[in-house]
């Protein structure tokens, strides 16, 4: 986490980004965020309320938001190359800082060492190996998820840049929560010019509900939201994401001694929904609204996934063991 004052961007650069994103939103350039589920009768798209975004691979976005397009095209390759070049030194520093037994002793303590170990596999072509999305929340939230849930996704690192001005943590909400597998969550406020970097394939996370603020008008039926959560996110691909060992949990690994490895490996994704069943359900309800059609559909899909996962008695037993190790 790089708070304002330690951010790689100056306040002037961050302000330029914020103005560009705000302008895109206010001119109705952004699209509602959608998630797609495959049902027996065909695919269905659910809209996350009050969440809007713009994909910078969209040709229209490149013209509408030139400041972010220039950053994406010119600066992100430099950042990726810098991270990649620093990988050997950072990997050695991480090895010196984190004891070999850290993962077994505390799930969260193993996480800081996991970014340096993969930096050398970063890819640096912004047209092929990176994705940039602009986002505005006038309310709403995101449920628990991994940015790289499974193949063919190639995302390795997530770089989130928060640009929310006049942020009031108590009044606004909208914090991002990062949850190391079996560990304790880390909650980060989306304050102006705060930058967060984490593994896309390894860190479960959510965005807590952002509370709407309205501009007073003469008509209570025509209120205008004048305060919103603003950010952009860059996903950087890796050359070796989603290897078979990171995707497929083997029967021989359903043992207590495999837990430290699972904490430090993307293979945790295979059982995450079952291990964190309760908080997945709560976050889906927060996202789509209690009792809505969208919540009912998303909960049914989640429950079907968990039921299929735990139909095997050995998997169910291992899931219960993992639940007992949760710190959250």
mmCIF file of N, CA, C and O in Angstrom, residues 141-146 177-186 203-209 271-287 298-299 302 306 323 326-328:
data_model
loop_
_atom_site.group_PDB
_atom_site.id
_atom_site.type_symbol
_atom_site.label_atom_id
_atom_site.label_comp_id
_atom_site.label_asym_id
_atom_site.label_seq_id
_atom_site.Cartn_x
_atom_site.Cartn_y
_atom_site.Cartn_z
ATOM 1 N N UNK A 141 -21.105 -1.855 -4.221
ATOM 2 C CA UNK A 141 -19.915 -2.529 -3.699
ATOM 3 C C UNK A 141 -19.579 -3.700 -4.605
ATOM 4 O O UNK A 141 -20.275 -3.958 -5.596
ATOM 5 N N UNK A 142 -18.518 -4.413 -4.262
ATOM 6 C CA UNK A 142 -18.122 -5.625 -4.986
ATOM 7 C C UNK A 142 -18.077 -6.789 -4.002
ATOM 8 O O UNK A 142 -17.567 -6.639 -2.880
ATOM 9 N N UNK A 143 -18.573 -7.955 -4.395
ATOM 10 C CA UNK A 143 -18.467 -9.132 -3.515
ATOM 11 C C UNK A 143 -17.054 -9.694 -3.515
ATOM 12 O O UNK A 143 -16.187 -9.254 -4.279
ATOM 13 N N UNK A 144 -16.808 -10.668 -2.649
ATOM 14 C CA UNK A 144 -15.492 -11.307 -2.580
ATOM 15 C C UNK A 144 -15.162 -11.961 -3.916
ATOM 16 O O UNK A 144 -16.001 -12.635 -4.527
ATOM 17 N N UNK A 145 -13.931 -11.801 -4.352
ATOM 18 C CA UNK A 145 -13.507 -12.400 -5.617
ATOM 19 C C UNK A 145 -11.982 -12.347 -5.739
ATOM 20 O O UNK A 145 -11.311 -11.627 -5.003
ATOM 21 N N UNK A 146 -11.471 -13.123 -6.680
ATOM 22 C CA UNK A 146 -10.080 -13.024 -7.125
ATOM 23 C C UNK A 146 -10.090 -12.339 -8.489
ATOM 24 O O UNK A 146 -10.941 -12.645 -9.341
ATOM 25 N N UNK A 177 -11.118 -4.487 1.017
ATOM 26 C CA UNK A 177 -10.646 -5.445 2.018
ATOM 27 C C UNK A 177 -9.891 -6.550 1.307
ATOM 28 O O UNK A 177 -10.420 -7.186 0.394
ATOM 29 N N UNK A 178 -8.644 -6.770 1.710
ATOM 30 C CA UNK A 178 -7.803 -7.828 1.173
ATOM 31 C C UNK A 178 -7.737 -8.950 2.208
ATOM 32 O O UNK A 178 -7.450 -8.703 3.375
ATOM 33 N N UNK A 179 -7.998 -10.179 1.777
ATOM 34 C CA UNK A 179 -8.085 -11.296 2.723
ATOM 35 C C UNK A 179 -7.100 -12.403 2.356
ATOM 36 O O UNK A 179 -7.397 -13.249 1.513
ATOM 37 N N UNK A 180 -5.915 -12.424 2.975
ATOM 38 C CA UNK A 180 -5.002 -13.560 2.782
ATOM 39 C C UNK A 180 -5.700 -14.847 3.214
ATOM 40 O O UNK A 180 -6.416 -14.862 4.221
ATOM 41 N N UNK A 181 -5.490 -15.898 2.477
ATOM 42 C CA UNK A 181 -6.189 -17.154 2.739
ATOM 43 C C UNK A 181 -5.945 -17.626 4.174
ATOM 44 O O UNK A 181 -4.802 -17.763 4.603
ATOM 45 N N UNK A 182 -7.026 -17.799 4.912
ATOM 46 C CA UNK A 182 -7.068 -18.210 6.314
ATOM 47 C C UNK A 182 -6.603 -17.121 7.275
ATOM 48 O O UNK A 182 -6.606 -17.324 8.489
ATOM 49 N N UNK A 183 -6.175 -15.968 6.744
ATOM 50 C CA UNK A 183 -5.642 -14.911 7.596
ATOM 51 C C UNK A 183 -6.675 -13.869 7.967
ATOM 52 O O UNK A 183 -7.886 -14.066 7.831
ATOM 53 N N UNK A 184 -6.171 -12.734 8.447
ATOM 54 C CA UNK A 184 -7.025 -11.621 8.840
ATOM 55 C C UNK A 184 -7.083 -10.600 7.709
ATOM 56 O O UNK A 184 -6.087 -10.358 7.029
ATOM 57 N N UNK A 185 -8.239 -9.972 7.506
ATOM 58 C CA UNK A 185 -8.353 -9.004 6.411
ATOM 59 C C UNK A 185 -7.579 -7.721 6.693
ATOM 60 O O UNK A 185 -7.402 -7.321 7.844
ATOM 61 N N UNK A 186 -7.128 -7.106 5.616
ATOM 62 C CA UNK A 186 -6.507 -5.781 5.665
ATOM 63 C C UNK A 186 -7.474 -4.825 4.970
ATOM 64 O O UNK A 186 -7.855 -5.053 3.821
ATOM 65 N N UNK A 203 -5.052 -13.222 -3.949
ATOM 66 C CA UNK A 203 -5.619 -12.450 -2.846
ATOM 67 C C UNK A 203 -7.119 -12.237 -3.044
ATOM 68 O O UNK A 203 -7.554 -11.478 -3.921
ATOM 69 N N UNK A 204 -7.880 -12.902 -2.224
ATOM 70 C CA UNK A 204 -9.323 -12.705 -2.179
ATOM 71 C C UNK A 204 -9.589 -11.295 -1.656
ATOM 72 O O UNK A 204 -8.950 -10.845 -0.709
ATOM 73 N N UNK A 205 -10.544 -10.595 -2.270
ATOM 74 C CA UNK A 205 -10.818 -9.231 -1.826
ATOM 75 C C UNK A 205 -12.234 -8.825 -2.181
ATOM 76 O O UNK A 205 -12.907 -9.455 -2.999
ATOM 77 N N UNK A 206 -12.675 -7.753 -1.548
ATOM 78 C CA UNK A 206 -13.991 -7.185 -1.826
ATOM 79 C C UNK A 206 -13.916 -5.672 -1.643
ATOM 80 O O UNK A 206 -12.953 -5.146 -1.069
ATOM 81 N N UNK A 207 -14.946 -4.977 -2.132
ATOM 82 C CA UNK A 207 -15.117 -3.559 -1.855
ATOM 83 C C UNK A 207 -16.369 -3.404 -1.004
ATOM 84 O O UNK A 207 -17.447 -3.876 -1.384
ATOM 85 N N UNK A 208 -16.227 -2.789 0.140
ATOM 86 C CA UNK A 208 -17.354 -2.598 1.038
ATOM 87 C C UNK A 208 -18.318 -1.554 0.472
ATOM 88 O O UNK A 208 -17.929 -0.734 -0.364
ATOM 89 N N UNK A 209 -19.580 -1.576 0.914
ATOM 90 C CA UNK A 209 -20.578 -0.637 0.363
ATOM 91 C C UNK A 209 -20.154 0.824 0.497
ATOM 92 O O UNK A 209 -19.685 1.248 1.554
ATOM 93 N N UNK A 271 -10.963 -23.972 -3.484
ATOM 94 C CA UNK A 271 -11.836 -24.243 -2.333
ATOM 95 C C UNK A 271 -12.310 -22.978 -1.629
ATOM 96 O O UNK A 271 -13.012 -23.057 -0.619
ATOM 97 N N UNK A 272 -11.941 -21.822 -2.157
ATOM 98 C CA UNK A 272 -12.228 -20.571 -1.467
ATOM 99 C C UNK A 272 -13.714 -20.369 -1.185
ATOM 100 O O UNK A 272 -14.111 -19.985 -0.075
ATOM 101 N N UNK A 273 -14.557 -20.630 -2.162
ATOM 102 C CA UNK A 273 -15.990 -20.406 -1.961
ATOM 103 C C UNK A 273 -16.558 -21.299 -0.863
ATOM 104 O O UNK A 273 -17.468 -20.895 -0.128
ATOM 105 N N UNK A 274 -16.050 -22.511 -0.753
ATOM 106 C CA UNK A 274 -16.533 -23.416 0.286
ATOM 107 C C UNK A 274 -16.001 -23.013 1.656
ATOM 108 O O UNK A 274 -16.734 -23.030 2.651
ATOM 109 N N UNK A 275 -14.732 -22.642 1.715
ATOM 110 C CA UNK A 275 -14.116 -22.271 2.995
ATOM 111 C C UNK A 275 -14.735 -20.986 3.536
ATOM 112 O O UNK A 275 -14.946 -20.837 4.744
ATOM 113 N N UNK A 276 -15.045 -20.060 2.639
ATOM 114 C CA UNK A 276 -15.602 -18.759 3.040
ATOM 115 C C UNK A 276 -17.067 -18.618 2.601
ATOM 116 O O UNK A 276 -17.524 -17.515 2.284
ATOM 117 N N UNK A 277 -17.792 -19.699 2.625
ATOM 118 C CA UNK A 277 -19.181 -19.726 2.159
ATOM 119 C C UNK A 277 -20.021 -18.611 2.781
ATOM 120 O O UNK A 277 -20.770 -17.913 2.097
ATOM 121 N N UNK A 278 -19.899 -18.408 4.084
ATOM 122 C CA UNK A 278 -20.754 -17.439 4.784
ATOM 123 C C UNK A 278 -20.499 -16.009 4.329
ATOM 124 O O UNK A 278 -21.442 -15.244 4.070
ATOM 125 N N UNK A 279 -19.234 -15.624 4.206
ATOM 126 C CA UNK A 279 -18.972 -14.233 3.844
ATOM 127 C C UNK A 279 -19.195 -13.990 2.351
ATOM 128 O O UNK A 279 -19.501 -12.859 1.954
ATOM 129 N N UNK A 280 -19.048 -15.026 1.521
ATOM 130 C CA UNK A 280 -19.418 -14.886 0.114
ATOM 131 C C UNK A 280 -20.900 -14.550 0.009
ATOM 132 O O UNK A 280 -21.306 -13.644 -0.734
ATOM 133 N N UNK A 281 -21.730 -15.276 0.746
ATOM 134 C CA UNK A 281 -23.171 -15.038 0.685
ATOM 135 C C UNK A 281 -23.526 -13.639 1.171
ATOM 136 O O UNK A 281 -24.345 -12.940 0.555
ATOM 137 N N UNK A 282 -22.922 -13.223 2.276
ATOM 138 C CA UNK A 282 -23.202 -11.878 2.812
ATOM 139 C C UNK A 282 -22.815 -10.798 1.808
ATOM 140 O O UNK A 282 -23.549 -9.808 1.612
ATOM 141 N N UNK A 283 -21.665 -10.968 1.161
ATOM 142 C CA UNK A 283 -21.176 -9.938 0.234
ATOM 143 C C UNK A 283 -22.012 -9.889 -1.043
ATOM 144 O O UNK A 283 -22.216 -8.810 -1.615
ATOM 145 N N UNK A 284 -22.501 -11.031 -1.505
ATOM 146 C CA UNK A 284 -23.388 -11.040 -2.673
ATOM 147 C C UNK A 284 -24.686 -10.294 -2.368
ATOM 148 O O UNK A 284 -25.197 -9.532 -3.200
ATOM 149 N N UNK A 285 -25.210 -10.495 -1.164
ATOM 150 C CA UNK A 285 -26.419 -9.781 -0.759
ATOM 151 C C UNK A 285 -26.162 -8.285 -0.647
ATOM 152 O O UNK A 285 -26.980 -7.462 -1.065
ATOM 153 N N UNK A 286 -25.004 -7.911 -0.091
ATOM 154 C CA UNK A 286 -24.637 -6.498 -0.019
ATOM 155 C C UNK A 286 -24.567 -5.874 -1.412
ATOM 156 O O UNK A 286 -24.982 -4.729 -1.632
ATOM 157 N N UNK A 287 -24.035 -6.631 -2.356
ATOM 158 C CA UNK A 287 -23.815 -6.117 -3.705
ATOM 159 C C UNK A 287 -25.122 -5.895 -4.456
ATOM 160 O O UNK A 287 -25.348 -4.822 -5.025
ATOM 161 N N UNK A 298 -27.514 -15.003 -7.996
ATOM 162 C CA UNK A 298 -26.096 -15.138 -7.648
ATOM 163 C C UNK A 298 -25.899 -16.088 -6.467
ATOM 164 O O UNK A 298 -24.926 -16.858 -6.445
ATOM 165 N N UNK A 299 -26.804 -16.062 -5.495
ATOM 166 C CA UNK A 299 -26.701 -16.990 -4.364
ATOM 167 C C UNK A 299 -26.930 -18.428 -4.807
ATOM 168 O O UNK A 299 -26.253 -19.348 -4.328
ATOM 169 N N UNK A 302 -23.769 -19.580 -6.472
ATOM 170 C CA UNK A 302 -22.748 -19.824 -5.451
ATOM 171 C C UNK A 302 -23.016 -21.123 -4.703
ATOM 172 O O UNK A 302 -22.104 -21.950 -4.524
ATOM 173 N N UNK A 306 -20.654 -24.540 -4.397
ATOM 174 C CA UNK A 306 -20.183 -25.105 -3.132
ATOM 175 C C UNK A 306 -20.669 -26.544 -2.969
ATOM 176 O O UNK A 306 -19.914 -27.420 -2.523
ATOM 177 N N UNK A 323 -11.771 -24.366 7.462
ATOM 178 C CA UNK A 323 -12.658 -23.423 8.160
ATOM 179 C C UNK A 323 -12.225 -23.232 9.612
ATOM 180 O O UNK A 323 -12.271 -22.121 10.146
ATOM 181 N N UNK A 326 -9.479 -20.641 9.983
ATOM 182 C CA UNK A 326 -9.735 -19.258 9.607
ATOM 183 C C UNK A 326 -9.523 -18.296 10.777
ATOM 184 O O UNK A 326 -9.919 -18.598 11.905
ATOM 185 N N UNK A 327 -8.923 -17.148 10.477
ATOM 186 C CA UNK A 327 -8.782 -16.090 11.466
ATOM 187 C C UNK A 327 -9.858 -15.020 11.296
ATOM 188 O O UNK A 327 -9.899 -14.053 12.048
ATOM 189 N N UNK A 328 -10.716 -15.209 10.281
ATOM 190 C CA UNK A 328 -11.769 -14.211 9.997
ATOM 191 C C UNK A 328 -13.015 -14.919 9.528
ATOM 192 O O UNK A 328 -12.957 -15.791 8.668
#
